[in-house]
Tab-separated table of C-alpha atoms and ligand atoms in Angstrom:
chain	number	residue	atom	x	y	z
A	275	MET	CA	-0.078	-0.119	0.032
A	276	SER	CA	1.365	3.424	-0.881
A	277	ILE	CA	1.733	6.145	1.813
A	278	ILE	CA	-0.951	8.277	0.230
A	279	GLN	CA	-3.336	5.348	0.560
A	280	ASP	CA	-2.080	4.557	3.952
A	281	ASN	CA	-2.624	8.306	4.857
A	282	ILE	CA	-6.419	8.138	3.589
A	283	ARG	CA	-7.277	4.870	5.360
A	284	HIS	CA	-5.754	6.580	8.817
A	285	LEU	CA	-7.946	9.832	8.097
A	286	LYS	CA	-11.091	7.795	7.296
A	287	ALA	CA	-10.558	5.500	10.381
A	288	SER	CA	-10.474	9.094	12.712
A	289	LEU	CA	-13.563	10.113	10.877
A	290	ALA	CA	-15.769	6.977	11.391
A	291	ASN	CA	-18.665	7.832	13.367
A	292	THR	CA	-18.493	11.348	13.328
A	293	PRO	CA	-20.762	13.520	11.184
A	294	CYS	CA	-17.438	15.044	9.754
A	295	ARG	CA	-16.083	14.216	5.960
A	296	LEU	CA	-12.955	14.519	4.300
A	297	VAL	CA	-11.978	16.751	1.153
A	298	ALA	CA	-8.547	15.697	0.018
A	299	ILE	CA	-6.793	18.861	-1.121
A	300	SER	CA	-4.790	17.829	-3.942
A	301	LYS	CA	-3.303	21.326	-5.360
A	302	THR	CA	0.008	21.390	-6.827
A	303	LYS	CA	0.161	17.419	-6.985
A	304	PRO	CA	-0.101	15.005	-10.017
A	305	THR	CA	-3.336	13.142	-11.087
A	306	SER	CA	-1.157	10.040	-10.225
A	307	ASP	CA	-1.097	11.140	-6.709
A	308	ILE	CA	-4.981	11.593	-6.861
A	309	LEU	CA	-5.702	8.282	-8.544
A	310	GLU	CA	-4.079	6.733	-5.727
A	311	ALA	CA	-6.124	8.474	-2.933
A	312	TYR	CA	-9.110	7.376	-5.351
A	313	GLN	CA	-8.113	3.718	-5.400
A	314	ALA	CA	-8.427	3.932	-1.298
A	315	GLY	CA	-11.902	5.164	-1.905
A	316	GLN	CA	-11.520	8.868	-1.756
A	317	ARG	CA	-14.070	10.830	-3.962
A	318	MET	CA	-13.940	14.376	-2.656
A	319	PHE	CA	-11.187	16.523	-3.800
A	320	GLY	CA	-10.580	20.100	-3.645
A	321	GLU	CA	-8.261	22.513	-5.511
A	322	ASN	CA	-7.570	26.291	-5.214
A	323	LYS	CA	-6.926	27.468	-8.865
A	324	VAL	CA	-9.502	27.176	-11.799
A	325	GLN	CA	-6.998	25.962	-14.313
A	326	GLU	CA	-5.587	23.226	-12.165
A	327	LEU	CA	-9.192	22.162	-11.334
A	328	THR	CA	-10.532	22.071	-14.978
A	329	SER	CA	-7.559	20.327	-16.256
A	330	LYS	CA	-7.944	17.549	-13.387
A	331	TYR	CA	-11.800	17.395	-13.897
A	332	GLU	CA	-11.036	16.562	-17.544
A	333	GLU	CA	-8.290	13.968	-16.980
A	334	LEU	CA	-9.832	12.040	-13.923
A	335	PRO	CA	-12.895	9.672	-13.243
A	336	LYS	CA	-16.159	11.373	-13.450
A	337	ASP	CA	-17.560	10.200	-10.015
A	338	ILE	CA	-14.965	12.436	-8.291
A	339	GLU	CA	-16.594	15.476	-6.518
A	340	TRP	CA	-14.673	18.533	-7.349
A	341	HIS	CA	-14.537	21.341	-4.503
A	342	MET	CA	-13.037	24.694	-5.238
A	343	VAL	CA	-11.523	25.675	-2.156
A	344	GLY	CA	-9.362	28.937	-3.034
A	345	HIS	CA	-9.936	32.581	-3.834
A	346	LEU	CA	-12.108	32.727	-6.899
A	347	GLN	CA	-12.148	35.394	-9.602
A	348	ARG	CA	-15.373	36.291	-11.131
A	349	ASN	CA	-14.026	35.929	-14.776
A	350	LYS	CA	-13.248	32.357	-14.029
A	351	VAL	CA	-16.391	31.142	-12.644
A	352	LYS	CA	-17.750	30.220	-16.040
A	353	TYR	CA	-14.817	27.511	-16.614
A	354	ILE	CA	-16.046	25.333	-13.263
A	355	ALA	CA	-19.716	25.977	-13.225
A	356	PRO	CA	-20.690	22.818	-15.565
A	357	PHE	CA	-19.214	20.500	-13.007
A	358	VAL	CA	-18.237	21.795	-9.739
A	359	HIS	CA	-19.689	20.178	-6.821
A	360	LEU	CA	-19.110	22.655	-4.003
A	361	ILE	CA	-17.656	26.302	-3.936
A	362	HIS	CA	-16.134	26.692	-0.264
A	363	SER	CA	-14.808	30.356	-0.973
A	364	ILE	CA	-17.643	32.589	-2.004
A	365	ASP	CA	-16.065	36.019	-0.195
A	366	THR	CA	-18.239	38.779	-2.113
A	367	LEU	CA	-22.075	39.069	-2.960
A	368	LYS	CA	-20.678	40.249	-6.362
A	369	LEU	CA	-18.992	36.731	-6.704
A	370	LEU	CA	-22.156	34.865	-5.599
A	371	LYS	CA	-24.213	36.719	-8.518
A	372	GLU	CA	-21.872	35.399	-11.153
A	373	VAL	CA	-21.942	31.913	-9.893
A	374	ASP	CA	-25.767	32.335	-9.982
A	375	LYS	CA	-25.418	33.639	-13.463
A	376	GLN	CA	-23.165	30.776	-14.483
A	377	ALA	CA	-25.274	28.182	-12.850
A	378	GLU	CA	-27.919	29.283	-14.919
A	379	LYS	CA	-26.310	29.059	-17.962
A	380	ALA	CA	-25.045	25.600	-17.032
A	381	GLY	CA	-28.764	24.447	-16.362
A	382	ARG	CA	-27.905	23.601	-12.751
A	383	THR	CA	-27.850	24.928	-9.303
A	384	ILE	CA	-24.540	25.302	-7.625
A	385	ASP	CA	-24.010	24.799	-3.943
A	386	CYS	CA	-21.626	27.227	-2.204
A	387	LEU	CA	-20.424	28.044	1.089
A	388	LEU	CA	-19.887	31.530	2.609
A	389	GLN	CA	-16.220	31.960	3.643
A	390	VAL	CA	-16.190	34.058	6.766
A	391	HIS	CA	-13.187	35.930	8.025
A	392	ILE	CA	-12.113	34.677	11.118
A	393	ALA	CA	-8.378	34.659	11.531
A	394	GLU	CA	-6.375	37.549	12.894
A	395	GLU	CA	-4.253	37.787	9.653
A	396	SER	CA	-5.497	40.355	7.165
A	397	THR	CA	-4.533	38.631	4.396
A	398	LYS	CA	-7.182	35.694	4.395
A	399	PHE	CA	-10.422	36.253	2.252
A	400	GLY	CA	-14.138	36.210	3.238
A	401	PHE	CA	-16.779	38.035	4.914
A	402	GLY	CA	-17.175	39.296	8.677
A	403	LEU	CA	-18.806	37.381	10.917
A	404	GLU	CA	-21.170	39.966	11.674
A	405	GLU	CA	-22.022	40.634	7.554
A	406	ILE	CA	-23.553	37.102	7.104
A	407	ILE	CA	-27.044	37.482	8.970
A	408	PRO	CA	-27.564	40.874	6.801
A	409	LEU	CA	-26.460	39.055	3.582
A	410	VAL	CA	-28.789	36.060	3.812
A	411	GLN	CA	-31.745	38.405	4.536
A	412	SER	CA	-31.105	40.877	1.955
A	413	ASP	CA	-33.608	40.816	-1.118
A	414	GLU	CA	-30.574	40.792	-3.770
A	415	PHE	CA	-29.467	37.681	-1.890
A	416	GLN	CA	-32.662	35.907	-1.834
A	417	SER	CA	-33.487	36.811	-5.539
A	418	LEU	CA	-30.641	34.200	-6.402
A	419	GLU	CA	-32.193	31.305	-7.859
A	420	ASN	CA	-29.594	29.246	-9.272
A	421	ILE	CA	-27.222	28.738	-6.110
A	422	ARG	CA	-27.846	27.194	-2.739
A	423	VAL	CA	-25.816	28.369	0.351
A	424	VAL	CA	-25.309	24.980	2.072
A	425	GLY	CA	-22.897	26.265	4.648
A	426	LEU	CA	-20.080	28.042	6.032
A	427	MET	CA	-16.060	28.092	5.553
A	428	GLY	CA	-13.496	29.315	7.679
A	429	MET	CA	-9.636	29.251	8.226
A	430	ALA	CA	-8.023	29.864	11.422
A	431	THR	CA	-4.841	31.708	12.075
A	432	PHE	CA	-1.628	30.278	11.463
A	433	THR	CA	-0.363	29.839	14.869
A	434	GLU	CA	0.833	27.452	17.643
A	435	ASP	CA	-1.687	29.218	20.024
A	436	ASP	CA	-4.236	26.194	20.232
A	437	SER	CA	-6.610	28.393	22.231
A	438	GLN	CA	-6.616	31.026	19.713
A	439	ILE	CA	-7.205	28.447	16.971
A	440	LYS	CA	-10.208	26.986	19.074
A	441	ARG	CA	-11.695	30.329	19.605
A	442	GLU	CA	-11.961	31.147	16.033
A	443	PHE	CA	-13.391	28.019	15.192
A	444	GLN	CA	-15.706	28.179	18.186
A	445	SER	CA	-16.926	31.857	16.693
A	446	LEU	CA	-17.759	30.329	13.250
A	447	HIS	CA	-19.824	27.211	14.769
A	448	ALA	CA	-21.550	29.604	16.770
A	449	LEU	CA	-22.661	31.582	13.994
A	450	PHE	CA	-23.658	28.249	12.045
A	451	GLU	CA	-25.769	27.233	14.865
A	452	GLN	CA	-27.585	30.709	15.066
A	453	LEU	CA	-28.199	30.781	11.470
A	454	LYS	CA	-30.035	27.546	11.689
A	455	THR	CA	-32.329	28.997	14.312
A	456	LEU	CA	-33.341	31.613	11.995
A	457	GLN	CA	-35.844	31.623	9.178
A	458	LEU	CA	-33.922	31.277	6.324
A	459	PRO	CA	-34.678	31.951	2.634
A	460	GLN	CA	-35.402	29.426	0.185
A	461	ASN	CA	-31.738	29.352	-1.333
A	462	VAL	CA	-29.991	28.886	2.179
A	463	LYS	CA	-29.748	25.527	4.068
A	464	MET	CA	-27.080	25.317	6.680
A	465	GLN	CA	-25.689	21.815	6.609
A	466	GLU	CA	-21.983	22.083	6.233
A	467	LEU	CA	-19.266	23.747	8.237
A	468	SER	CA	-16.013	23.737	6.446
A	469	MET	CA	-13.152	24.169	8.915
A	470	GLY	CA	-9.955	22.297	9.589
A	471	MET	CA	-6.714	21.825	7.577
A	472	SER	CA	-3.616	19.302	8.173
A	473	GLY	CA	-2.327	21.492	11.241
A	474	ASP	CA	-5.719	21.888	13.051
A	475	TYR	CA	-8.261	19.396	11.924
A	476	PRO	CA	-8.645	17.557	15.189
A	477	LEU	CA	-9.436	20.866	16.748
A	478	ALA	CA	-12.041	21.853	14.067
A	479	MET	CA	-13.819	18.472	14.582
A	480	SER	CA	-13.998	19.282	18.117
A	481	CYS	CA	-15.463	22.516	17.288
A	482	GLY	CA	-18.261	21.085	14.957
A	483	SER	CA	-16.621	20.801	11.620
A	484	THR	CA	-18.509	18.653	8.910
A	485	LEU	CA	-15.933	19.005	6.259
A	486	ILE	CA	-12.164	19.008	6.731
A	487	ARG	CA	-9.799	20.065	4.006
A	488	VAL	CA	-6.720	18.287	4.341
A	489	GLY	CA	-3.786	18.434	1.950
A	490	SER	CA	-0.051	17.996	2.937
A	491	SER	CA	-0.980	15.265	5.479
A	492	ILE	CA	-2.177	13.152	2.766
A	493	PHE	CA	-0.239	13.946	-0.271
A	494	GLY	CA	2.873	15.546	1.378
A	495	GLU	CA	4.609	18.888	1.530
A	496	ARG	CA	3.806	20.958	-1.560
A	497	ASN	CA	6.759	22.057	-3.869
A	498	TYR	CA	5.883	25.304	-5.538
A	499	THR	CA	9.148	25.877	-7.443
B	191	PLP	C1	-4.109	24.307	0.828
B	191	PLP	C2	-5.586	24.466	1.342
B	191	PLP	C3	-5.748	23.403	2.437
B	191	PLP	C4	-4.987	22.328	2.905
B	191	PLP	O1	-3.920	22.627	3.402
B	191	PLP	P1	-2.809	21.700	4.242
B	191	PLP	O2	-2.272	22.277	5.338
B	191	PLP	O3	-2.059	21.369	3.032
B	191	PLP	O4	-3.998	20.394	4.730
B	191	PLP	C5	-7.075	23.772	2.893
B	191	PLP	N1	-8.179	24.672	2.700
B	191	PLP	C6	-7.585	25.683	1.730
B	191	PLP	C7	-8.362	26.779	1.366
B	191	PLP	C8	-6.441	25.622	1.032
B	191	PLP	O5	-6.146	26.635	0.268
């Protein structure tokens, strides 16, 4: 058995009997690595670049569910609209409107997560925690008929301080739970809470994550050269 398959089996075992599922983040990795994970039963994969997502979709088995997890430019939505399973990284209403438009063209409804900025770093994209409820209650949002917001996504600060990471995950979980208590429009269904990466997924799971996005702990360190 390969190291990749071993890592997938290990992660799947730790997710058994939990409500949480694994999105394997395969960015920068060759399709041969993805096929190894596929052979260990993994079907959900995530990428952060449109070009890479599209070419891997074309090359690989069609029962893979492709997730877009990286910052998405509006002019590139059209390339992934026909096949993307879930977009984790909706960070503006403008982007969501473009996804809605391209979903209509593709004749489908596209599931999305609203990315919320919970880290202290200023470089990470996303809505403020306090922006989400007014957004989903706005008329402009409610008029979007070709998208469905199925939950929230967040990234914690890159730090050794577990208590800070935990606070950040808890803030997103609290918003998720609060939203579930509200009367939500037709195009919102709060089901998924996407949080946790290689360094912090156990903590994210303890804070209610339903989707962990794990890359390097499966495929090894990324080489960006
Ligand atoms: C790369 C990436 C991940 C996976 O990161 P690892 O630390 O390698 O597990 C998760 N989420 C997003 C948005 C990413 O860009």
